[in-house]
Tab-separated table of C-alpha atoms and ligand atoms in Angstrom:
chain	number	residue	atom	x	y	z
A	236	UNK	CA	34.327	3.815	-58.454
A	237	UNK	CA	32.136	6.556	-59.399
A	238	UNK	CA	29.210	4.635	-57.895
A	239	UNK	CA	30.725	4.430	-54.764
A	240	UNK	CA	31.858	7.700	-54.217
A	241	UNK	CA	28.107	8.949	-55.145
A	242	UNK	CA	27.122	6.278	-53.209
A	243	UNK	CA	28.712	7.438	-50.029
A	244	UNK	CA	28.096	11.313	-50.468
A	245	UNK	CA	24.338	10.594	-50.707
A	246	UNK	CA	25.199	8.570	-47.135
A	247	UNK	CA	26.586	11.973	-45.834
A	248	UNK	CA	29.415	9.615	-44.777
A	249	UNK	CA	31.733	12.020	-42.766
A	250	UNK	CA	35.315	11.662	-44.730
A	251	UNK	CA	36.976	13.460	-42.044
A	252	UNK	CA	37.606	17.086	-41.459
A	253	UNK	CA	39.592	17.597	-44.165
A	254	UNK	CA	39.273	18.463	-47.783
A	255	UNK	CA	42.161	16.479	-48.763
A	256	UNK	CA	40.515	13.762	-47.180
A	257	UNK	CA	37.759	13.534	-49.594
A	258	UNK	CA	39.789	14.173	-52.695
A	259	UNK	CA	41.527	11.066	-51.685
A	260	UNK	CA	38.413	9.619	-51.993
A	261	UNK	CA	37.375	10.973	-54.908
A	262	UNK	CA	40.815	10.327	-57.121
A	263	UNK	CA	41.929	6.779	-54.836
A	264	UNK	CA	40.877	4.706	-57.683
A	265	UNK	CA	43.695	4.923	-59.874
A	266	UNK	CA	45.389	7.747	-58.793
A	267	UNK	CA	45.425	6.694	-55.601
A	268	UNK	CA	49.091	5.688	-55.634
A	269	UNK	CA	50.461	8.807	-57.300
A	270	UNK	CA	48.422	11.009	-54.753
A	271	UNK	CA	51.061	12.556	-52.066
A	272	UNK	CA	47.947	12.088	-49.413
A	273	UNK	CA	47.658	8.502	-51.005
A	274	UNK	CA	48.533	5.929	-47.886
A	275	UNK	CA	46.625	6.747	-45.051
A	276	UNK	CA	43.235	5.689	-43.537
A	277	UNK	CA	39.992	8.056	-43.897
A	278	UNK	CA	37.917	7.901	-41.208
A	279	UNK	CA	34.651	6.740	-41.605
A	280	UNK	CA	31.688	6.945	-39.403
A	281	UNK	CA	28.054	6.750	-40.508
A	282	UNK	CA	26.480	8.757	-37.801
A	283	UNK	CA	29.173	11.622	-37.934
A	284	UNK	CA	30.342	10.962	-34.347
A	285	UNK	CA	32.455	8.486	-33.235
A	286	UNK	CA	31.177	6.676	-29.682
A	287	UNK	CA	33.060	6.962	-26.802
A	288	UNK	CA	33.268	3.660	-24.874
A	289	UNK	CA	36.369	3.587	-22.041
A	290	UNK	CA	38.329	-0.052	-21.871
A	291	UNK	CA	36.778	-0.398	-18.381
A	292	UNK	CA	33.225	-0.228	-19.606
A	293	UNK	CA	33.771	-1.753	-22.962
A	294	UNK	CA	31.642	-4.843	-23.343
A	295	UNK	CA	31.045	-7.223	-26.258
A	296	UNK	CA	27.668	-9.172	-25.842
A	297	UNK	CA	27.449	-12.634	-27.721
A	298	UNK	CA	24.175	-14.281	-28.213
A	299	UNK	CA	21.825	-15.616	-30.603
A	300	UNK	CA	22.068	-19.337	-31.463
A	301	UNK	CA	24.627	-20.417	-29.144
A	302	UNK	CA	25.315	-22.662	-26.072
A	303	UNK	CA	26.328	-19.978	-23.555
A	304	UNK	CA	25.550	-17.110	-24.265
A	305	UNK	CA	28.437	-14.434	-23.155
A	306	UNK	CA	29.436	-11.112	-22.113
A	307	UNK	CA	33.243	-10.459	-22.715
A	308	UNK	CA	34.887	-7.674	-21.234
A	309	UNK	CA	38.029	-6.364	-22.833
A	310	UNK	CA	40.705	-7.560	-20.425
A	311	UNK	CA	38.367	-11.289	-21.193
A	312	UNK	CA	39.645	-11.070	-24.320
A	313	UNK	CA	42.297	-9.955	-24.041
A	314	UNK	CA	43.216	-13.489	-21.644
A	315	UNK	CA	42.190	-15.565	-24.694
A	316	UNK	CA	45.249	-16.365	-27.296
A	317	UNK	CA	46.122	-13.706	-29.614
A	318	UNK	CA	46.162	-13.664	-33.232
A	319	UNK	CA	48.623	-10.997	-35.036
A	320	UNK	CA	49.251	-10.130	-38.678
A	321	UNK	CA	50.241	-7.318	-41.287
A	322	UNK	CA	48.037	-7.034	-44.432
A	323	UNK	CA	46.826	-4.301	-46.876
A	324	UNK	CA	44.033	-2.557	-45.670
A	325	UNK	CA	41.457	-1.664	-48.697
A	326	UNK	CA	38.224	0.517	-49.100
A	327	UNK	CA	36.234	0.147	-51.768
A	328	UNK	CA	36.016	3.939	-52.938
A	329	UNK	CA	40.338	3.256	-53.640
A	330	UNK	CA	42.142	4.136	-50.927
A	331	UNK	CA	44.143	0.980	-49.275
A	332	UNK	CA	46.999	1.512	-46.731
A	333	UNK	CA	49.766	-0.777	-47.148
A	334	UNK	CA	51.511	-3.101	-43.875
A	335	UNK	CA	49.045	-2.311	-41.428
A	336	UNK	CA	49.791	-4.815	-38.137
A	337	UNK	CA	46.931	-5.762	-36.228
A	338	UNK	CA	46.445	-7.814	-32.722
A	339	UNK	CA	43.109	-9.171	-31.373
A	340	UNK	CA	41.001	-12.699	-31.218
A	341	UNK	CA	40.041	-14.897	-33.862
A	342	UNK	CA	36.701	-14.947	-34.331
A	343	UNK	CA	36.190	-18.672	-34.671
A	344	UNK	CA	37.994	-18.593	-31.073
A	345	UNK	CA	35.022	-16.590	-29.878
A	346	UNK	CA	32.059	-18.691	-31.772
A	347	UNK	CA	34.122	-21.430	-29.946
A	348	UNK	CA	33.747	-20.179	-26.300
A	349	UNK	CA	29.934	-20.007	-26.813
A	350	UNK	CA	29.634	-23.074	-28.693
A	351	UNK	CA	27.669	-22.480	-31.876
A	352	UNK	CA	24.039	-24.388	-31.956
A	353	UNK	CA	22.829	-26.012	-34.755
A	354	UNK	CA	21.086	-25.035	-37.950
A	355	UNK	CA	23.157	-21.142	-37.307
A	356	UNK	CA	24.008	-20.113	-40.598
A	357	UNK	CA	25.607	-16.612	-40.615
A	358	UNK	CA	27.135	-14.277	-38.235
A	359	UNK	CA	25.441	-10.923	-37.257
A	360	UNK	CA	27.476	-7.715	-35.898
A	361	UNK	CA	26.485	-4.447	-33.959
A	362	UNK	CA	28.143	-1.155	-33.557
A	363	UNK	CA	28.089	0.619	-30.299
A	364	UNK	CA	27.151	3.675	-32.983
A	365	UNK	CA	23.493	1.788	-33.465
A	366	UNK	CA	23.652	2.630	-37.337
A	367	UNK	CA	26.567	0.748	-38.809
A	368	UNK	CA	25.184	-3.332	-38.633
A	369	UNK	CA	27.737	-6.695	-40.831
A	370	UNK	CA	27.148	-10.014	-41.141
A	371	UNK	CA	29.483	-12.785	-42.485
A	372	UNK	CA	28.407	-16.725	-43.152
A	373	UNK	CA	29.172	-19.194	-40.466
A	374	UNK	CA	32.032	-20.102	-43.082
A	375	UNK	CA	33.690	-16.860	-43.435
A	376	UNK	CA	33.483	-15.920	-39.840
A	377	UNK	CA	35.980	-18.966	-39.104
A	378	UNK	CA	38.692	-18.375	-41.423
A	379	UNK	CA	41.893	-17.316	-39.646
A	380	UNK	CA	42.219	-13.723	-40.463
A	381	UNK	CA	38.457	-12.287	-39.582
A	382	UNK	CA	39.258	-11.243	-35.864
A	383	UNK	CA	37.861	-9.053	-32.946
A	384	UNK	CA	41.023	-6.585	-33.028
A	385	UNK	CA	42.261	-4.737	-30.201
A	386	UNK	CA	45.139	-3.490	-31.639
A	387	UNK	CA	45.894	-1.991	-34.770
A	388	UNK	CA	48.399	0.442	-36.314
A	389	UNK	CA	50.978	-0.939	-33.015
A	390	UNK	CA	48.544	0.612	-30.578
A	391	UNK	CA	45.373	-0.126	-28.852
A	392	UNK	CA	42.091	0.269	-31.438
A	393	UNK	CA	41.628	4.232	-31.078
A	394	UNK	CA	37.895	5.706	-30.748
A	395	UNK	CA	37.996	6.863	-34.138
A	396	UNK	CA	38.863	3.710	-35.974
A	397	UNK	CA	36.342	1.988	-33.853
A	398	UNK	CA	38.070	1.337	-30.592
A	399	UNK	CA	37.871	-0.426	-27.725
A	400	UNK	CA	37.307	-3.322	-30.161
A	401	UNK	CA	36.699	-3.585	-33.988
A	402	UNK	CA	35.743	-6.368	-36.283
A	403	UNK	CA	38.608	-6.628	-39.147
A	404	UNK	CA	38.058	-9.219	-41.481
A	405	UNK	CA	41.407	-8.768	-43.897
A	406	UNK	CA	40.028	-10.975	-46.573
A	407	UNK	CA	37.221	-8.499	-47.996
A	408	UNK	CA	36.596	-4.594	-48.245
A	409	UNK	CA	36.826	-2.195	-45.408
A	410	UNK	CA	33.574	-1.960	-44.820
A	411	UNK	CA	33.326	-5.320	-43.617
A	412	UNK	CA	35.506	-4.553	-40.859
A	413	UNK	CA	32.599	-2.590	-38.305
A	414	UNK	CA	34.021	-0.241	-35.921
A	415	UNK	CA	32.667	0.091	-32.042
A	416	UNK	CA	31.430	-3.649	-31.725
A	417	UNK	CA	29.280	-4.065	-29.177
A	418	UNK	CA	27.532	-7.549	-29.905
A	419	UNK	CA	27.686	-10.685	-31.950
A	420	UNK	CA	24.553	-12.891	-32.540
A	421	UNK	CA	24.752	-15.974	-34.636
A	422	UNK	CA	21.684	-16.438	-36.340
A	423	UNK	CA	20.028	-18.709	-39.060
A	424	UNK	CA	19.980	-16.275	-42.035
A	425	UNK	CA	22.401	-13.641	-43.339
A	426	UNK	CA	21.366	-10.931	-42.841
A	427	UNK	CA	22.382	-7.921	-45.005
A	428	UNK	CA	24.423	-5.162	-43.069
A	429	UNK	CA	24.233	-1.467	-43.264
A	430	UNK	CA	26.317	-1.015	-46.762
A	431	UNK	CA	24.920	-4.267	-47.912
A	432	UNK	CA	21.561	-2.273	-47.685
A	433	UNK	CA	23.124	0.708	-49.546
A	434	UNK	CA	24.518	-1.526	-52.066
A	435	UNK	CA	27.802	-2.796	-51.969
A	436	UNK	CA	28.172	-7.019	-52.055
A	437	UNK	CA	27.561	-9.115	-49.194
A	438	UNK	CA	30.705	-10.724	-49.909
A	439	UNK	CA	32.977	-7.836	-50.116
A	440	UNK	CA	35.926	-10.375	-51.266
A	441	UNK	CA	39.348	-8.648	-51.933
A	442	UNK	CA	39.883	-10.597	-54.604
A	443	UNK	CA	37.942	-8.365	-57.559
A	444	UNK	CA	35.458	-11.324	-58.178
A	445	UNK	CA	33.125	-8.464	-56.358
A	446	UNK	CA	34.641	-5.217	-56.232
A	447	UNK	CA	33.609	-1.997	-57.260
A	448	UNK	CA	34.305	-2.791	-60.882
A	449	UNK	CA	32.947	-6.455	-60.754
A	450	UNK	CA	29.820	-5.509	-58.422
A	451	UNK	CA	27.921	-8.429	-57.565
A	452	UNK	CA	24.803	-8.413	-60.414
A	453	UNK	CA	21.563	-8.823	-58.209
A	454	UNK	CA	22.756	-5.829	-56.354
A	455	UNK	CA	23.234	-2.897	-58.415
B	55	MTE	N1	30.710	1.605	-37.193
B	55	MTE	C1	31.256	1.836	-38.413
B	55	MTE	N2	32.168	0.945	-38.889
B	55	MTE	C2	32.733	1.149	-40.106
B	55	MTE	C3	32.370	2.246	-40.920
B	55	MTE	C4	31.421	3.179	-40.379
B	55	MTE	O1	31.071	4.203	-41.006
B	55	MTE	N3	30.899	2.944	-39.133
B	55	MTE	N4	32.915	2.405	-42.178
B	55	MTE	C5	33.484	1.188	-42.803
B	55	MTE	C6	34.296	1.496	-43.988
B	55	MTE	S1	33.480	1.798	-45.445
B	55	MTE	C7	35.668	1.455	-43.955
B	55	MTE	S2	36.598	1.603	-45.360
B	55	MTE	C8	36.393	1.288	-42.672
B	55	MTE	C9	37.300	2.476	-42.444
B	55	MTE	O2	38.002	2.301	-41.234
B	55	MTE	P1	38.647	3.562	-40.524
B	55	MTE	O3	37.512	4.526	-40.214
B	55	MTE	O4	39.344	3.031	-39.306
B	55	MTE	O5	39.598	4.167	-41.521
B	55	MTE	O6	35.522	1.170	-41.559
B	55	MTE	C10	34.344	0.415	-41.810
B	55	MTE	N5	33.656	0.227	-40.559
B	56	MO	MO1	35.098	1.729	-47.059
C-alpha cells in the first residue's frame, strides 16, 4: 500500500483535481470502505492531460505478428459482436468501485480478425497519450473478460477514462486496463508496460497471489 502510493507520487500521477481525491488514495487500503468518498473512480493519467480523440477520427491500429494486419475504426467495432458484463473495478493503491457495467469487443475476437502468426507470444498495447504502454500473454489476452470497451459506466468510454476506446481486462489491477488505445501489436516477447517498468507485477492478477501486499518477488 504504502509502496504504491509513494510509488505513484514520485510518478507525479495526476489524482484528479481534488484533494479528496488523493486522500482516497492515500487511506483506500483499508479504510477505503468506511471513507464517505470511498466508491468512485480516480482519474488517472500519466502525462497530466487526457487526449482528445473524436469517435470519427478514433482509430485502433493492429499489427505485429499477424495475418492481416488492420485498422479498425470505431463504428468497425462496433459491427463486430458485443461482449457486456458488471464486475468490481480495483486499483492497486485501494480504491475499487463496485458493479461497474461495461460493453465493447473481446479481445480474442480481435486477435481473431487478424489471425495471429506463429511463434507470437504476448500482446503489446499503446495509448494515444504516447506514455502509458501494457502487455498481456497470448493466454491472458484470450480469456473472455479482457475486452476493447466502448462503453462503460452505461455510456460511451468518456475522454477522461480513456475514451473513444479502452483496454479493460477485469481479471487483474486497474492498471492493466490502458486508457486511449490506439494500437495493438502481437509480438514474440512480453514486453513490460509502463507500471510494469515502475514496478508493479506483470501479472496484475485480482486474485492477491500478486497484489500490493503479495508483490511479485523479482520485482520489488
Ligand atoms: N493511458 C493511461 N491508462 C491508464 C492509466 C494512465 O495513467 N494512463 N492509469 C491506469 C490505472 S493505475 C488505473 S487504476 C486505471 C484508472 O482508470 P480511470 O482513470 O478510468 O479511473 O487506468 C489505468 N489506465
Ligand atoms: Mo491503478
Amino acid at each position: 500500500m504504502f509502496l504504491g502510493v509513494a510509488a505513484l507520487g514520485a510518478l507525479g500521477v495526476a489524482f484528479g483535481n481534488s484533494v479528496q481525491n488523493f486522500l482516497g488514495d492515500a487511506f483506500g487500503s483499508g479504510l477505503g470502505g468506511l471513507l464517505p468518498f470511498g466508491d468512485h473512480f480516480r482519474i488517472y493519467s500519466i502525462t497530466g492531460t487526457n487526449p482528445k480523440i473524436s469517435r470519427d477520427k478514433y482509430r485502433l491500429k493492429v499489427s505485429g505478428l499477424v495475418e492481416h494486419p488492420t485498422t479498425f475504426t470505431l463504428a468497425d467495432l462496433q459491427k463486430m459482436p458485443m461482449t457486456s458484463f458488471t464486475k468490481t473495478f480495483q486499483c492497486v493503491t485501494g480504491w475499487r468501485v463496485p458493479d461497474v457495467h461495461w460493453e465493447g469487443v473481446k479481445l480474442s475476437d480481435i486477435l481473431e480478425r487478424v489471425g495471429v502468426q506463429p511463434g507470437a507470444v504476448a500482446v503489446s498495447f499503446d495509448s494515444y497519450d504516447h506514455a502509458d504502454t501494457e502487455s498481456l500473454t497470448l493466454e491472458q489476452a484470450h480469456l473472455p473478460d479482457v475486452i476493447v470497451a466502448y462503453s462503460m459506466l452505461g455510456a460511451p468510454v468518456t475522454t477522461e477514462h480513456g475514451g473513444p476506446v479502452r483496454l479493460y481486462v477485469a481479471p487483474m489491477f486497474g492498471y492493466k486496463s490502458l486508457k486511449w488505445l490506439s494500437g495493438i501489436r502481437v509480438v514474440d516477447i512480453v514486453e513490460p508496460g509502463f507500471w510494469e517498468q515502475n514496478g508493479y507485477p506483470v501479472n496484475g492478477w485480482l486474485d492477491g497471489t500478486t497484489g500490493p501486499n503479495n508483490p511479485d518477488p523479482g520485482l520489488t
